[in-house]
Short mmCIF file of C-alpha atoms in Angstrom, two decimals:
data_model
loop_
_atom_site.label_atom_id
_atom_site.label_comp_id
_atom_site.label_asym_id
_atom_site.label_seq_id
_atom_site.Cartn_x
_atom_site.Cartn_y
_atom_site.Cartn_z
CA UNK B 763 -14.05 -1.20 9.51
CA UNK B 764 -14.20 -3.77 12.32
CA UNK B 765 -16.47 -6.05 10.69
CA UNK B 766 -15.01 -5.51 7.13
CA UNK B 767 -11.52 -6.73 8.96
CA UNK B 768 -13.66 -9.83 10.81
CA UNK B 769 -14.75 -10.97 7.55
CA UNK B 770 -11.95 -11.48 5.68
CA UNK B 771 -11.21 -14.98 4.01
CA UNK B 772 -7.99 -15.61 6.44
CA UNK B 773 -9.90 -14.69 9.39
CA UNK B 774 -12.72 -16.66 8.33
CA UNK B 775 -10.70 -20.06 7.58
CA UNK B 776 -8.77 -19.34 11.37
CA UNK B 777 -12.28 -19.77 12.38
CA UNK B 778 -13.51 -22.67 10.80
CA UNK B 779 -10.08 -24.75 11.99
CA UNK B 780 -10.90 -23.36 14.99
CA UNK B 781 -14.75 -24.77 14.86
CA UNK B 782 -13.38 -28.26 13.40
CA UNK B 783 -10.99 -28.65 16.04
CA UNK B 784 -13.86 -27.56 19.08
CA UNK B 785 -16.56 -30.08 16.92
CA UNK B 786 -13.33 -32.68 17.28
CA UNK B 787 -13.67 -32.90 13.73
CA UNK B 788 -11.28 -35.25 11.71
CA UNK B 789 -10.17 -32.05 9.67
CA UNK B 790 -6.09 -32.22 9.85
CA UNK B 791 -3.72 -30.45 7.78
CA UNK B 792 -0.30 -32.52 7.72
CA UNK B 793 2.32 -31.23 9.78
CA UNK B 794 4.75 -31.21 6.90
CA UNK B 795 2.37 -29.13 4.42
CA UNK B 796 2.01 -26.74 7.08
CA UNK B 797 5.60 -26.42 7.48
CA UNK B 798 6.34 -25.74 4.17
CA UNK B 799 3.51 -23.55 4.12
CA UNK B 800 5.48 -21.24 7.05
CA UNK B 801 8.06 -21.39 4.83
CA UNK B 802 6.10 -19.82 2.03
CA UNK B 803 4.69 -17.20 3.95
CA UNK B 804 8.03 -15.95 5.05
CA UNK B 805 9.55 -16.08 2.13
CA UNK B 806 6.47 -14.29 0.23
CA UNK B 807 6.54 -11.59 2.99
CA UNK B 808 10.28 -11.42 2.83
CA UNK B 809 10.43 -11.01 -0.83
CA UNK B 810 7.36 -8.72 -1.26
CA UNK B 811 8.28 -6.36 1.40
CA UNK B 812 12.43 -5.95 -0.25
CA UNK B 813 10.94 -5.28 -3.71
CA UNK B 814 8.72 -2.51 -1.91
CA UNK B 815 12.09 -1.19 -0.26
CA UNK B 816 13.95 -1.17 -4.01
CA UNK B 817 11.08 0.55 -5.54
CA UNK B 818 10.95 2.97 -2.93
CA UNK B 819 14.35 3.45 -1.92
CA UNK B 820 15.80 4.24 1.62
CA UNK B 821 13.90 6.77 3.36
CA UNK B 822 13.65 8.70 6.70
CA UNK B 823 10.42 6.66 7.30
CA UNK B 824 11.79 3.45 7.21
CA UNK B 825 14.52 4.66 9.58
CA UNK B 826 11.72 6.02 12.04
CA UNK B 827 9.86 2.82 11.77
CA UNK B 828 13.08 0.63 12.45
CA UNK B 829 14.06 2.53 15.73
CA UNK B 830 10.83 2.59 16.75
CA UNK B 831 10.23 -1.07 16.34
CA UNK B 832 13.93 -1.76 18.07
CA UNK B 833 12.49 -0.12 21.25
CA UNK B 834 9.24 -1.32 21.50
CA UNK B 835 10.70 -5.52 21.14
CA UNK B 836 13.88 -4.23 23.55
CA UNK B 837 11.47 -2.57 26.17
CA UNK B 838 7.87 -4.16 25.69
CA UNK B 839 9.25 -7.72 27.79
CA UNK B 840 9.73 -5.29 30.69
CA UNK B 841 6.19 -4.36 31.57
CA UNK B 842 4.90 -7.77 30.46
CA UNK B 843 7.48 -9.20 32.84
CA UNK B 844 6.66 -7.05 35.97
CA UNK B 845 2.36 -8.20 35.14
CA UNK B 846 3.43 -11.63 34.71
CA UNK B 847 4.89 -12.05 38.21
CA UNK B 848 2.46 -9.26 40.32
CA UNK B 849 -0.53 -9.91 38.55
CA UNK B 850 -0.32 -13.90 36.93
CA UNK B 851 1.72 -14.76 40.01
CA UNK B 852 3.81 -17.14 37.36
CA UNK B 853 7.76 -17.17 39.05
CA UNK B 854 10.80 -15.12 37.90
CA UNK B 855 11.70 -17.83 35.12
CA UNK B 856 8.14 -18.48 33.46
CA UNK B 857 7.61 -14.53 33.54
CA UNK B 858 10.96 -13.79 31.25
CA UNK B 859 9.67 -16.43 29.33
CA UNK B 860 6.61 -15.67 28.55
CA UNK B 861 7.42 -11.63 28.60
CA UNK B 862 10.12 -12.36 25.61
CA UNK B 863 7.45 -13.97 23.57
CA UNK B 864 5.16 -10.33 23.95
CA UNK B 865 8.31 -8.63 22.93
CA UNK B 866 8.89 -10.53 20.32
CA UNK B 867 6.73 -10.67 17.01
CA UNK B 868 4.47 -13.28 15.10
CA UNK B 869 4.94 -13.26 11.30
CA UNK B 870 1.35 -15.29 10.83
CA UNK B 871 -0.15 -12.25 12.50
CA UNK B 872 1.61 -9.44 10.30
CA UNK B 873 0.92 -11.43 7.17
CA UNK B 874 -2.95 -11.90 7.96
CA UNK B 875 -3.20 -7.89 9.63
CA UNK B 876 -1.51 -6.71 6.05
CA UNK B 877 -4.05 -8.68 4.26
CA UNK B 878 -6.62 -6.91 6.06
CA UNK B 879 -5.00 -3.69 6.43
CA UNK B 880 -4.81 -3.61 2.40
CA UNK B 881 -8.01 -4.70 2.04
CA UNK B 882 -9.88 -1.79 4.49
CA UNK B 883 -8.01 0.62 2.39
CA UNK B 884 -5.07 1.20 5.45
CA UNK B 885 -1.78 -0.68 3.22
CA UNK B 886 1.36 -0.22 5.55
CA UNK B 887 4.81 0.76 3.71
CA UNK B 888 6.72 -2.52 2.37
CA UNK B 889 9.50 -1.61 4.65
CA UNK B 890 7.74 -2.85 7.56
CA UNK B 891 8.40 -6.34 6.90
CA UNK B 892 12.25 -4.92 7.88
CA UNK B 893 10.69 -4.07 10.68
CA UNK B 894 8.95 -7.36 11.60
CA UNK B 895 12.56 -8.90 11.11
CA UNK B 896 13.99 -6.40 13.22
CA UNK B 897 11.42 -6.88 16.06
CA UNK B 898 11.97 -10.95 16.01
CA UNK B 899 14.99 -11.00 18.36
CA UNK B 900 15.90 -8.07 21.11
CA UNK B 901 13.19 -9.20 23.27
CA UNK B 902 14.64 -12.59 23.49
CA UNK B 903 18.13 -11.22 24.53
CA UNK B 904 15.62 -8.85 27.19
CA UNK B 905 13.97 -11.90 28.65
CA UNK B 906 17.42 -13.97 29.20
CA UNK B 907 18.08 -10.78 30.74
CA UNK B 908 15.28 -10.62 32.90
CA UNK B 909 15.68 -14.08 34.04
CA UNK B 910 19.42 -13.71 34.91
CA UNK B 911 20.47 -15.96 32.93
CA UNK B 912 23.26 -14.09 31.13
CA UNK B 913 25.70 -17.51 32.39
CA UNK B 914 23.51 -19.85 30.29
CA UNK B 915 26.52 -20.32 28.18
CA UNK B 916 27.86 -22.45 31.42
CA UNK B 917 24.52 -24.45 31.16
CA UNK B 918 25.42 -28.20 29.90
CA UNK B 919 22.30 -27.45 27.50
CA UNK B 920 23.98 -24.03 26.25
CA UNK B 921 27.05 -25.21 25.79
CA UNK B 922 29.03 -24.17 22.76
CA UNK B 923 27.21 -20.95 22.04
CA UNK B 924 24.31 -22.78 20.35
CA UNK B 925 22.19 -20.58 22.25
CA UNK B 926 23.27 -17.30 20.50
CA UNK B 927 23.63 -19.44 17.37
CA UNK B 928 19.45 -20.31 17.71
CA UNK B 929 18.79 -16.96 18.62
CA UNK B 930 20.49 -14.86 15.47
CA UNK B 931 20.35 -17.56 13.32
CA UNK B 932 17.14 -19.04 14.15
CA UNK B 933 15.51 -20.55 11.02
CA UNK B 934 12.22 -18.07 10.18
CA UNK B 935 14.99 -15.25 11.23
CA UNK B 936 17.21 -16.20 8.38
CA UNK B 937 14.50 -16.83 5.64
CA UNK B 938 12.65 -13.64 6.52
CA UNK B 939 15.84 -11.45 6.45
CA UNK B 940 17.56 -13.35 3.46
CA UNK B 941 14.39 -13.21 1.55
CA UNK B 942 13.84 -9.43 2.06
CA UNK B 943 17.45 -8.91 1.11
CA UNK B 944 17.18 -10.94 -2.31
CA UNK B 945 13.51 -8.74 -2.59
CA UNK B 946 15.73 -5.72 -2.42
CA UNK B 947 18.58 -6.92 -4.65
CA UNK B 948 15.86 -8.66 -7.60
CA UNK B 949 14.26 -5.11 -7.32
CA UNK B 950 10.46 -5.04 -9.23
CA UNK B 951 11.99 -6.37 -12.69
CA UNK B 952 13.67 -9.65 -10.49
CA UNK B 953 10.26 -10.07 -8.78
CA UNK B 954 8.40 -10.45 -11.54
CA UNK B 955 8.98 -13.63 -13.03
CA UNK B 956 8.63 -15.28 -9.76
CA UNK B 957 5.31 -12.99 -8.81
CA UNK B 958 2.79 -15.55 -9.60
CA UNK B 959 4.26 -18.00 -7.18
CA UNK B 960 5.18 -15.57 -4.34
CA UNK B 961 2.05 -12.38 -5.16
CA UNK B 962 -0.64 -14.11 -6.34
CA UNK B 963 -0.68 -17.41 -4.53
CA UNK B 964 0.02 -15.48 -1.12
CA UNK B 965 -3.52 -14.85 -0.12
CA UNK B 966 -4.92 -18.36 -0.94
CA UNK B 967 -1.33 -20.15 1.17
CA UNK B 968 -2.52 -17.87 4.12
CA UNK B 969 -6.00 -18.95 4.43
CA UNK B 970 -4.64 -22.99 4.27
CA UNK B 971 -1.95 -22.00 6.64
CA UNK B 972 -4.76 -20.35 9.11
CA UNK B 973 -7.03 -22.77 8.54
CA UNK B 974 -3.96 -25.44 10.07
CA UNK B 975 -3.49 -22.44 13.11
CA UNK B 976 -7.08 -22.10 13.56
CA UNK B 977 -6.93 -26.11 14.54
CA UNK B 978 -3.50 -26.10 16.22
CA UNK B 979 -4.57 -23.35 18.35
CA UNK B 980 -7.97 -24.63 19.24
CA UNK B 981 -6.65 -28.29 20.37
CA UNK B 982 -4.09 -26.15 22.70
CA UNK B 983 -6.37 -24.56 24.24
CA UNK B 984 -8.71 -27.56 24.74
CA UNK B 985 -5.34 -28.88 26.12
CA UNK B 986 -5.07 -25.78 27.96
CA UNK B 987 -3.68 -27.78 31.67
CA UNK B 988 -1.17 -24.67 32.21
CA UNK B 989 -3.14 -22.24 31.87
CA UNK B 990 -5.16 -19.96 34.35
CA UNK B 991 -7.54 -17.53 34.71
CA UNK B 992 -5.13 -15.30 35.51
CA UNK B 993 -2.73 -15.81 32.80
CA UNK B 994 -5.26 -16.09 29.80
CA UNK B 995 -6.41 -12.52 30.85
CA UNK B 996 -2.89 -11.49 30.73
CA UNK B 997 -2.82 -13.04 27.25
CA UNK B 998 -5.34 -10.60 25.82
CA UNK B 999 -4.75 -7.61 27.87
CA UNK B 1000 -0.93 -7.38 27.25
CA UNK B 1001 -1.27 -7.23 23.42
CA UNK B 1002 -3.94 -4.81 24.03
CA UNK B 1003 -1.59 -2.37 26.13
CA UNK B 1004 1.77 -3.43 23.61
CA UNK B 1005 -0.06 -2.71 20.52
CA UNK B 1006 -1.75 0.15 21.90
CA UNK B 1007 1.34 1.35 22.85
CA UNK B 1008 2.81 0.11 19.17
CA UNK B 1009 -0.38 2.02 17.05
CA UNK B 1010 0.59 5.16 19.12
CA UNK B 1011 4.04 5.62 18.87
CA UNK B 1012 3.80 4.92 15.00
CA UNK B 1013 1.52 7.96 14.52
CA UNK B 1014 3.66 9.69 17.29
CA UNK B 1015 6.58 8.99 14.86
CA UNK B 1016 5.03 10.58 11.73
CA UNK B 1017 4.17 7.07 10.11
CA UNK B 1018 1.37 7.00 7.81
CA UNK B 1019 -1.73 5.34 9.36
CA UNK B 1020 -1.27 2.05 7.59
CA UNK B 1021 2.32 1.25 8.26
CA UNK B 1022 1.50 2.51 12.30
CA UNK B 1023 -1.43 0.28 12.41
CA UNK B 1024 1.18 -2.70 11.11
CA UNK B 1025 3.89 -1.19 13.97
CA UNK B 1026 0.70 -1.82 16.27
CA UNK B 1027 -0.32 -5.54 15.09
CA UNK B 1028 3.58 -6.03 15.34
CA UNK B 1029 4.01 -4.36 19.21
CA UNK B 1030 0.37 -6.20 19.78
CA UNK B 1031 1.62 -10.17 18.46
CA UNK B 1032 3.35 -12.64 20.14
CA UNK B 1033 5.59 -15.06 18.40
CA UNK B 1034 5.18 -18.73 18.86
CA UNK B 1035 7.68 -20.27 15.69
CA UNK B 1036 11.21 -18.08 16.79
CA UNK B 1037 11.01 -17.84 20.32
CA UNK B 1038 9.56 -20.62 22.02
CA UNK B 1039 12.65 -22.81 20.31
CA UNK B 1040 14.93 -19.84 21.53
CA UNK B 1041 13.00 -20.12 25.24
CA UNK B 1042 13.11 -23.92 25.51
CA UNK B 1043 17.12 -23.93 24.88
CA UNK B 1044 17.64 -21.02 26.64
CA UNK B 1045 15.18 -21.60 29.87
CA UNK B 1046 14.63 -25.20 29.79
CA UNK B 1047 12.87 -25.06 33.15
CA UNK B 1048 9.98 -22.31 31.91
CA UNK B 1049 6.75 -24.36 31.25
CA UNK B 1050 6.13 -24.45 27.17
CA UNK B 1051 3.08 -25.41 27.80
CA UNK B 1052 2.56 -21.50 29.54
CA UNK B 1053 4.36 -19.66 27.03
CA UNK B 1054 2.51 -21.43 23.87
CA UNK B 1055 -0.59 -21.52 25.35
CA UNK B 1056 -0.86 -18.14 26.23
CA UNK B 1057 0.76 -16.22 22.74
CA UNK B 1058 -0.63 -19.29 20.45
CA UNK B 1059 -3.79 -20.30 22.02
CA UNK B 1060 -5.08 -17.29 23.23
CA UNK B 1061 -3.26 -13.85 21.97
CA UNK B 1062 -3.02 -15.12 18.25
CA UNK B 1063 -6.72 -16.00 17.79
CA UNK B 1064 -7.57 -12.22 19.63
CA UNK B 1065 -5.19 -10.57 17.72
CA UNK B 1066 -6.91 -11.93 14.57
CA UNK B 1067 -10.00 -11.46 15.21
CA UNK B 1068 -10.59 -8.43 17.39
CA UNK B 1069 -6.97 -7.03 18.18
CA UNK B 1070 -5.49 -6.07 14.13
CA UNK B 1071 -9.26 -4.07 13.27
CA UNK B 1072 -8.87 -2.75 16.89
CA UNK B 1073 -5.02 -1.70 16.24
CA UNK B 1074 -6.28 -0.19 12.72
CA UNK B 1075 -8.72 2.15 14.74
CA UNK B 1076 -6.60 3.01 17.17
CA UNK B 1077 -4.22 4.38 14.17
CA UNK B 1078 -6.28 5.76 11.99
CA UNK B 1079 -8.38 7.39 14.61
CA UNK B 1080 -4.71 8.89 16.26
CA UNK B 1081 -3.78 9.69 12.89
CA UNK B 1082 -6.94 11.57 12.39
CA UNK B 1083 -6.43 13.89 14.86
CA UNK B 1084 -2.73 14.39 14.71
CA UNK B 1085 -2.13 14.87 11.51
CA UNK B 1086 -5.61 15.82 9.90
CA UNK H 1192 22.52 -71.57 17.71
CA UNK H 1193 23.72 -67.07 17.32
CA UNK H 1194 25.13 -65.59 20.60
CA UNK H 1195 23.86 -62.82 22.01
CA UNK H 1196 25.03 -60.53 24.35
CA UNK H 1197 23.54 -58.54 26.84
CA UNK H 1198 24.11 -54.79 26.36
CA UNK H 1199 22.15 -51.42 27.68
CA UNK H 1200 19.47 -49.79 25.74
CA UNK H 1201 19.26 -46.23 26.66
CA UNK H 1202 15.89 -43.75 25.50
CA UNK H 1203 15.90 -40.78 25.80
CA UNK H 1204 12.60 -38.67 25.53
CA UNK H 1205 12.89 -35.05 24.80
CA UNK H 1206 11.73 -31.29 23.21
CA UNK H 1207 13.31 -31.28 20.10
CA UNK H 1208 14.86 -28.07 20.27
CA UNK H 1209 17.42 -29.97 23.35
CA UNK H 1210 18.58 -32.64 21.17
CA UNK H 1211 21.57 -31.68 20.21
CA UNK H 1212 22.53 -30.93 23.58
CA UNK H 1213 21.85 -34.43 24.21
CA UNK H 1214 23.78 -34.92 21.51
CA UNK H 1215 27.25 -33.49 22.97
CA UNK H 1216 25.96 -35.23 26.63
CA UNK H 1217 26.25 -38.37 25.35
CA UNK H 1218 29.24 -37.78 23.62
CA UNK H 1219 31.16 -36.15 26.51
CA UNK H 1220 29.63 -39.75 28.43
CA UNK H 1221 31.33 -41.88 25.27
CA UNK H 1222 28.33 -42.91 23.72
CA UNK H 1223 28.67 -41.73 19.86
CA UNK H 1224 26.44 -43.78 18.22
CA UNK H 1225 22.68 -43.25 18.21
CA UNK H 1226 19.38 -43.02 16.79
CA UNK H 1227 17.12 -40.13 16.40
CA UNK H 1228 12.96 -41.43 16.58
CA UNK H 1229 10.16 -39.01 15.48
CA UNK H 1230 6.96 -38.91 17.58
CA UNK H 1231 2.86 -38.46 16.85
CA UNK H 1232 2.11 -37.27 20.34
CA UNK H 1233 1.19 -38.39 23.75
CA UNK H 1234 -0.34 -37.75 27.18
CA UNK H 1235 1.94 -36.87 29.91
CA UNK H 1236 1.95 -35.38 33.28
CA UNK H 1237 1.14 -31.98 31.64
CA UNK H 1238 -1.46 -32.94 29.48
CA UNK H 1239 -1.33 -33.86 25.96
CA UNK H 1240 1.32 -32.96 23.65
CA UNK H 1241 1.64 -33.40 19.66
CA UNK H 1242 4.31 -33.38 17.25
CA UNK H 1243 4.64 -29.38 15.93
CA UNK H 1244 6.83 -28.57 13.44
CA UNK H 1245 5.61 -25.08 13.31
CA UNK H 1246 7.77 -24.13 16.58
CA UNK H 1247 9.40 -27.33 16.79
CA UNK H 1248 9.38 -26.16 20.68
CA UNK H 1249 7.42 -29.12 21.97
CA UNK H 1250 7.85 -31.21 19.68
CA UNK H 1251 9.42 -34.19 21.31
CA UNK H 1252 12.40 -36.94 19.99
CA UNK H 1253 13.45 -40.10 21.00
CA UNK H 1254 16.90 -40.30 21.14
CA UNK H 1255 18.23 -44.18 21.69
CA UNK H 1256 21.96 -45.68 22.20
CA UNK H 1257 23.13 -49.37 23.05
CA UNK H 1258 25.83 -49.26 24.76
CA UNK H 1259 28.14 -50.76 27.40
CA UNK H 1260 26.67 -50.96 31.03
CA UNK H 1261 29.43 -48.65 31.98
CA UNK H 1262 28.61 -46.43 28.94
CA UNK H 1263 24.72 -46.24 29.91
CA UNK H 1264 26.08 -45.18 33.57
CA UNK H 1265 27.96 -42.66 32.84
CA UNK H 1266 25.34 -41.06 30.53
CA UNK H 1267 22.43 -41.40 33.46
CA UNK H 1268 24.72 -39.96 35.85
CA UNK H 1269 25.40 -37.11 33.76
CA UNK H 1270 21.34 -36.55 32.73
CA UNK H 1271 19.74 -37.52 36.44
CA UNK H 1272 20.44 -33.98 37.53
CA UNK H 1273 18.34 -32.35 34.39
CA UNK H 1274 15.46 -34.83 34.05
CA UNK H 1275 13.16 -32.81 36.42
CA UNK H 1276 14.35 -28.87 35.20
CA UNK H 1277 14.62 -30.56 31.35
CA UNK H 1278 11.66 -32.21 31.48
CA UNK H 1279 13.57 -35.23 29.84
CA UNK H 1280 11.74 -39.12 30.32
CA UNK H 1281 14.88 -41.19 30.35
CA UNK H 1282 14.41 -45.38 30.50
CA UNK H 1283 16.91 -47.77 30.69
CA UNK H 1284 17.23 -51.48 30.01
CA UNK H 1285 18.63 -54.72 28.75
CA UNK H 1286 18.98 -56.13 25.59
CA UNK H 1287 20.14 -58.49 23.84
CA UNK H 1288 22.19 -57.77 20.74
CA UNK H 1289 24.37 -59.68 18.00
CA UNK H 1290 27.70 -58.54 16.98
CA UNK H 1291 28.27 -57.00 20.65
CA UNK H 1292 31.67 -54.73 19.65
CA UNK H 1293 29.30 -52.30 18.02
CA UNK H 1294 27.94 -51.52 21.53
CA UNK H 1295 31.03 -51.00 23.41
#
C-alpha cells in the first residue's frame, strides 16, 4: 500500500520539482499560474466534496467527523507548543507560531492524500472537505492564545480588527467554504455541467500545482538559514504524533477507514497558504522564515511522501481490529 | 529652465500581508498618497527571500510616498519603533520633484 501511495503521479511530479530545484534547474512555474492553480484546487475540492454532502445528505457521521476535527485543530497547537519551547528551544512567540500552523490544516496535502486514498482503494466520505474547512482556523485563535496576545487588537499593526477579519475571512477560507456551500446547493444535477472543468481536470491541475510545491519547497529548504536540527526533527515528528493521534480518533469515532485516514492526513498537515498570512499580522515578531520552513519545507514533502500511506495504515490497520 | 523642489522620498520595504497596516500608519502620519511596488526577491540578513503568492506571507512590497520633510518625520517617528519586531527596511531621502503641492 505504501509504495502504491509513493507512486502516484502527484507524488511523483512533487518529486521531480523537488529534483529540478536541488539540480538548480531553470524549471519555474510562474507565480501567477500557480496561484490560480490554488485557486482551482480549492474550488474543485470545495465543490466536489458539497455535491458528495447533497447526494448523501446530513448524517451522524459527518457530525462525528466535524467535532472530532474541531478538537483535534483547537487542542493539537497545545502539545506542539509545549515541544516547540522544551524540546526546539524556539521562545514563547515563535512556538505559538509555529504550533498554530500544526493545528491548522494544508488543503495541498488533503487534495494529494484523497488522490491517493481513492486510488489504494481507502476513498474518505465527501464531507470531509467540511471538515478540512472546519480545521483551517481554531488553531490560529489557540496559538494567539498561547502567545498572549489576546490585546493584539491594541497593536498599531492590528488595528481595526483586520486581524479577526484575515483570520475568518482569510481568502482560501472563503473559497473553500463558499465553494462547498454552492457544491451542496448545485447538488449532482448542478455539478454536472461544470464536471469536466472541476472532476476531470482535478488530477492533472494537482500534479502542475505539486510539481510548482515540489520546487518552492526544495529552494526553502536550500534556503533553510532558520532552521535547526532541532526544529526540522520537530517538523516530522509532530505530524507523526498529530496524525497519529488524527487516524486514531477517526476509527475511535466509528469513521470508516477512508474518511479516518483523511481525519489523519488532516490532524498530520500543516498549513502554509491560511496561516502564515494570519501569523505574520497577528505575530509580526515570530520568524516566517521558522514557521514556513518547517510546515512547507519539511512536514509537507514527509507528509506526501511517507506520512498520508503511513496515516492510511495506521487507519486501516486500527480499523481492522476494531471494527473487523 | 523647470524648478524643482526638494521634497522627501520615503520606501518602505515590507511582508505583504503588513501593508495595509502601513497603509493606516501613514495615514494617521498625513501621508495619503502612495505607491505600492511588487518585488522578484532578494538576499537579506535572513537569507534569501522570493516573491510567493501562494501564502503571500513573505512576500515582500515596496511601499513609497513623497512627501513634505515634516510629513516623512512624522511617518519615521511613528515606524522606528517596529522596524526591528516588523522586520520593515525603511530608507529615506531627497528628491527633487516638479509641481511640489502634490507632495505637501
Amino acid at each position: 500500500m505504501a509504495i502504491d501511495a509513493l507512486f502516484q503521479p502527484v507524488v511523483l511530479f512533487f518529486l521531480l520539482g523537488a529534483l529540478a530545484a536541488f539540480a538548480r534547474s531553470d524549471l519555474a512555474v510562474p507565480e501567477a499560474v500557480a496561484k490560480t492553480i490554488a485557486l482551482y484546487l480549492m474550488m474543485s475540492i470545495g465543490l466536489r466534496g458539497g455535491g458528495e454532502v447533497a447526494h448523501s445528505g446530513l448524517t451522524s457521521a459527518m457530525l462525528i467527523a466535524g467535532a472530532c476535527g474541531l478538537a483535534l485543530s483547537f487542542l493539537l497547537p497545545l502539545p506542539a507548543f509545549w515541544a516547540l519551547q522544551k524540546l526546539g528551544r524556539l521562545d514563547r512567540t515563535n512556538a505559538a507560531a509555529v504550533a498554530a500552523h500544526y493545528g491548522s490544516v494544508s488543503v495541498v496535502t488533503f487534495a494529494a492524500g484523497s488522490e491517493v486514498l481513492r486510488a489504494i482503494g481507502m476513498a474518505p466520505a465527501g464531507f470531509m472537505v467540511a471538515v478540512l474547512a472546519l480545521m483551517e482556523t481554531p488553531a490560529v485563535l489557540t496559538g494567539l492564545l498561547l502567545a498572549k496576545r489576546g490585546e493584539a487588537e491594541g497593536d498599531a499593526f492590528a488595528a481595526r480588527g483586520g486581524l479577526w477579519h484575515e483570520t475568518f475571512f482569510n481568502g482560501s477560507v472563503v473559497l473553500l467554504v463558499g465553494s462547498f456551500i454552492i457544491g451542496v446547493i448545485a447538488g449532482e444535477k448542478g455539478f454536472a455541467p461544470i464536471a469536466p472543468v472541476f472532476d476531470t481536470l482535478f488530477k492533472g491541475m494537482l500534479c502542475l500545482f505539486l510539481l510548482d510545491m515540489g520546487l518552492v519547497a526544495a529552494r526553502r529548504l536550500m534556503d533553510r538559514r532558520a532552521l535547526s536540527w532541532r526544529t526540522g526533527a520537530l517538523a516530522i515528528a509532530l505530524p507523526l504524533a498529530n496524525g497519529t493521534l488524527g487516524a486514531s480518533l477517526g476509527v475511535a469515532a466509528g469513521l470508516d477507514a477512508g474518511s479516518a485516514a483523511a481525519l489523519g492526513i488532516l490532524a498530520g498537515s500543516a498549513s502554509y497558504i491560511a496561516v502564515p498570512a494570519v501569523m505574520r499580522l497577528a505575530l509580526p515578531e515570530a520568524n516566517p522564515g521558522l514557521y514556513l520552513g518547517m510546515s512547507l519545507a519539511v512536514t509537507f514533502p514527509f507528509n506526501l511522501t511517507l506520512g498520508i500511506p503511513y496515516y492510511a495504515w495506521v487507519a486501516s490497520t486500527l480499523h481492522g481490529m476494531l471494527q473487523p | 529652465m523647470t524648478e524643482t523642489i526638494i521634497r522627501r522620498r520615503i520606501e518602505v520595504l515590507a511582508d505583504e500581508p503588513l501593508i495595509p497596516a502601513i497603509e493606516r500608519i501613514a495615514a494617521s502620519a498625513g501621508i495619503e498618497h502612495y505607491t505600492l511596488l511588487p518585488t522578484l526577491g532578494g538576499m537579506g540578513h535572513s537569507g534569501r527571500w522570493r516573491d510567493d503568492q501562494i501564502s503571500g506571507a513573505t512576500a515582500k512590497v515596496m511601499f513609497m510616498a513623497v512627501t513634505s520633510a515634516e510629513g516623512a518625520e512624522r511617518l519615521t517617528a511613528l515606524l522606528s519603533p517596529l522596524l526591528a519586531t516588523h522586520h520593515l527596511i525603511l530608507l529615506v531621502s531627497n528628491v527633487e520633484v516638479i509641481r511640489s503641492q502634490r507632495f505637501d
